[in-house]
Amino acid sequence: MPVAFALGAAKAAEAAGSAGATMVGLGMGKTDLDLTRDLFKLQMRQAKRLWTADWAEASVRHGESCMQSAQQHSESQAVAMATYFQAERLTTQSIKLARDQDSRAYELSWRAEVRESLRDELANQNNRFNIIMLCDTVCLSCVFSLIADGSPPTSTPLIMLNVYVFGVGLSCTLFSISLWCSVIVVRRLHEHTASILERKLFCLSDDLQTAWKLQLAQGLPTGPNEMLLVNQAYERWVNEYIDPLGKLAIHLMSMGVVAMFVTAGLLVHNQYLLEYEAPSAIFIFWATVVVTSGTVLFMKFSEDSMEKKKQGVYDISWQDGHNLESGPFAKIIRAAEELFSTAAQQLGSTERMESLNTRERAERNFCAKTKSLHHRVTSLRHEAERRSQTRQEVLQLLTTAAEELDALPEELTSRLNKILHDIDEADARTANLVTMQSEHIREASQKEFSRLQRSHPRATMATAPIDAQRIPVALGSLRKKLGEMPLTTLLRVRNLSDEPLRLKSGLQLKTGKYIQTLNAQDKHDNAVNYYFYPVSEIPSRAEVVIVARSGGSNWIPTSGIDGEIVYENRDETWSFRIVFRNELVKNKRRCHVQATHVGASSTHDDADDTHGSSSEDDAAEQYWQIRRDELDRKANNEVLVTIDGWRGGDARKAAHDHRRSSVSLKSGFLLKNRPFGLRLHWQQRWFELTPLEILYSQDMNSKQSSSIKIKDITSVQPGFDLVHKNVFEIHVNNREAYKLSAGTLQERDHWMQQILEVAGLHDDDMADIEANVTSEDSAGTPSQQGFECYVSDRGTEFMQV
C-alpha cells in the first residue's frame, strides 16, 4: 500500500515536474518570442531611422548641388546675355556708320550723275549753236560774194535791180541777225558750268526745293524723280533764256537761205536773159531755186510738226514708265529703299543702341556681386555644417536607442520628427537661395526685338494710265493725235492713296472744251476710242487722263483753255482743286493745285501747296497732299498731278511740318527797294515772317508771292537811304542784299529782332534793337503812332494810315 502510494506519489511528482518543466519551457519560449519580436521591431525602427538619416544627408547634398548648379547656370547665362547685348550694340554702331557712309556715297553718286547730265546738255547746246554760227558765216560769205562779184548787166531794168538789191540786203540782214543771236546764246552758255547750273536750277525751281524738303523730312533717298525734276528745271531755263534767241536764229537762217537762193536766181535771170539770151538756162536755174527753197521750208516745217506731235526723236514716252520695278534704275531704287527703309534706320538708331546698353547693364546687374557671392557661399557653408551636425545627432540617437531599448522610444521619435522638420526647413532655405528673380528681366529683353514695325506692301500701279472708261491709254499715240490740234492741255491725275477719289465739280470749262472721244491707236497699233472727259471716280493706285482743247477747228482756233476740276476723298473731308489755263494770245500756260481740308481756310495758293486741318484731332487721323509736275510747257501742255494721303503717325508728322511752315510770326506792309540801276525805285509789298521763310507779295490777298529763305540769311543790319528812313538790309548768300523800309523806327527794330531770332543769328546791335522795342511799349502802340490795327485770318496786323 505504502509502496503503491509511493509509486503513485512518484508518478504524481514526475507528472508535476513534467508539467512544471513544460510551464517553465512555455514561459521561457514566450519570453524569447517577445524578445525576438521586440528585437525585430527595434531592427525595423533602426533600419527606418538609418534610411531617414541617409535620406536627410542625400537631401542636403542634393540641395547644395542644385543651388550651386543653378547659381553657376544663372551667372553664365547673365554673362552670355550681357556679351550678346554688347556685341549687338557694337554691331548697331557699325550698321549706323556703314549706313551713313553708304548714304553719303549714294547721294554723291546721284549728284555726279546729275552734273554729268547737265554737262552733256551744255555741250550739246554749245555744239548746236556753234554749227549754226558756222552755217551763218558760210552763208554770209556767199552773200558778200554776190555783193562783190555779182554785178547785173547794165541794161537790167530798174525794178529788177531794186528787187536784186533788196534780196541781197535781206539775206545779209537775216544771216547777220541769226549769227549774232547764236553768239549771244553761246555767250550765255559759256557763263555756266555744270556745277553752277545745278545750284542755280535748285534755287530757281520750287519743285526741286519741295522734293528736297520732303526727302529731308521723311528720310527718303534721291531717285530718278529728282533727276526728272532737274531735267524739267533745265528745260524751263532753256525755254526762258536759250530757246527764244536760238529758235529765232534757226528761223532767220532758213529764211536767209531762201532769200539768198532767190537773189542768186535774180542775178542769173538777168545775166542769161540780157547777155547770153538763153531763156532755157533761166528756167533750169529757177527750177533748182524753187526745189531747194521748197525743200528747206518743207524740212523745217515738218521738223516743227514732229516736235509738236512728239514723234521720232522728240518722243517723250520714256517718261511714262513711272513703274520703275523693271527699268534701268530698278536695282538702284531697290537698294535705296532698303538703305533708307524704316527697318534699316531703326537697326542703326540711337534709341536701339541705348536700349541694348540698358539691357546689357541689367544683365550685368543680374550677376552676383563679390560681396553678395561671398555671403551666399558663407550661408551655404553654414547650412552644410548644420546638416552634418543633424546627421551626427541622428546616428547617435539611433545608437542610443539600440543600447537602451526601453529608455527613449518617445524621445527618439520626437527628436526624429524635429530633425525631419529641420530638414524640410533646410530644403526651403536652399530653394530660396537657389531661386533668383530673373523672369522680369528676360521678359523685358525679349520684347525689345519686336518693336520694329513693317508696313504692309501697297498695291502696285498699272504701267499705263486709263481714260474715263478705264481703257489703258497709249500716251505716245495720244501725243501724236493731240499735236494735230492748235492748243491742248493733257492732265494726268495720279491717285497714290488707298482709297478712291470722287469728282465734285469741273464738268464744264470756262473757255475751251473737253475731248469727249478721240480715235487713236493703242500700244499694239489697234484702233481704240478714248474718252477724255473728267472721270467720276479715280480708283485707288491708278492714273486717269483728262484732255481739254481750244475752241474752233483744227485750223482756226477761237479760244484758249481755262478750267477747274475739284475732287474729294470718300468721307468728303478733303478737296483737291486743279486750276489749269492755256491762253491762245498771251501764250501763258499755268496749272495750280491745292489740297484743302473741309472747314479749314487756305491762306495762299501755290504750285505745290498742301493745306491741312486746323484741328490736331483731324490731322491725327489723316493728311493729304497734292502736287504737280509740268512735263511739257508748249502748245500741247502736259501736266502730271499726284494726290497722296497719309494716316496715323505719318499724317501727324506731315500736319506738324505744314503747321510749322505756315505759322505767321509777324506780318505787315513794308517798302521794298528794286535792285536796278541807282536803286531809287521803291514798291509797297506785304511781308509775312514764318519759321522757314519770309514771304512778300503785292498785297495780303495776292496768290503770287516770292520768298526769302531763312536758312540763306547771313545778317540783318540797319541801312541808309537818301529818300526813305527806317531802312534795314537783309543779307543772303550769293545775292544782293534786300533793302526794306518800315513806317517807324520801332517797327524797323522789331522786324530786325524777329528775323534775327528766327534765323538764330547774334548781332552787335541786338541790345539797341531790344531797347528800341522796349521803348515802343512805353511810347504807345503802333495804332497810336499812325498805324491802324486790325485782326485778320493771319493774325494781328498793322496798316499805315
JSON list of C-alpha atoms in Angstrom, two decimals, residues 486-489 511 550 559-562 580-590 634-635 637:
[
{"chain": "A", "resi": 486, "resn": "PRO", "atom": "CA", "xyz": [-3.90, 124.06, -132.03]},
{"chain": "A", "resi": 487, "resn": "LEU", "atom": "CA", "xyz": [-3.98, 124.08, -128.20]},
{"chain": "A", "resi": 488, "resn": "THR", "atom": "CA", "xyz": [-4.46, 121.16, -125.84]},
{"chain": "A", "resi": 489, "resn": "THR", "atom": "CA", "xyz": [-3.95, 120.53, -122.13]},
{"chain": "A", "resi": 511, "resn": "THR", "atom": "CA", "xyz": [-13.17, 128.52, -122.21]},
{"chain": "A", "resi": 550, "resn": "SER", "atom": "CA", "xyz": [-9.21, 125.05, -127.63]},
{"chain": "A", "resi": 559, "resn": "SER", "atom": "CA", "xyz": [-10.30, 130.44, -127.75]},
{"chain": "A", "resi": 560, "resn": "GLY", "atom": "CA", "xyz": [-7.82, 129.18, -125.23]},
{"chain": "A", "resi": 561, "resn": "ILE", "atom": "CA", "xyz": [-8.39, 126.74, -122.36]},
{"chain": "A", "resi": 562, "resn": "ASP", "atom": "CA", "xyz": [-9.48, 127.73, -118.87]},
{"chain": "A", "resi": 580, "resn": "PHE", "atom": "CA", "xyz": [-5.40, 124.98, -115.47]},
{"chain": "A", "resi": 581, "resn": "ARG", "atom": "CA", "xyz": [-5.10, 127.61, -118.20]},
{"chain": "A", "resi": 582, "resn": "ASN", "atom": "CA", "xyz": [-3.65, 127.61, -121.72]},
{"chain": "A", "resi": 583, "resn": "GLU", "atom": "CA", "xyz": [-4.12, 131.00, -123.33]},
{"chain": "A", "resi": 584, "resn": "LEU", "atom": "CA", "xyz": [-4.26, 131.49, -127.07]},
{"chain": "A", "resi": 585, "resn": "VAL", "atom": "CA", "xyz": [-2.94, 135.04, -127.38]},
{"chain": "A", "resi": 586, "resn": "LYS", "atom": "CA", "xyz": [-0.56, 135.63, -124.44]},
{"chain": "A", "resi": 587, "resn": "ASN", "atom": "CA", "xyz": [0.96, 132.14, -124.73]},
{"chain": "A", "resi": 588, "resn": "LYS", "atom": "CA", "xyz": [0.70, 131.57, -120.94]},
{"chain": "A", "resi": 589, "resn": "ARG", "atom": "CA", "xyz": [0.33, 128.04, -119.68]},
{"chain": "A", "resi": 590, "resn": "ARG", "atom": "CA", "xyz": [-0.38, 127.58, -115.97]},
{"chain": "A", "resi": 634, "resn": "LYS", "atom": "CA", "xyz": [4.37, 124.04, -125.14]},
{"chain": "A", "resi": 635, "resn": "ALA", "atom": "CA", "xyz": [1.16, 124.41, -127.12]},
{"chain": "A", "resi": 637, "resn": "ASN", "atom": "CA", "xyz": [0.69, 121.40, -122.49]}
]
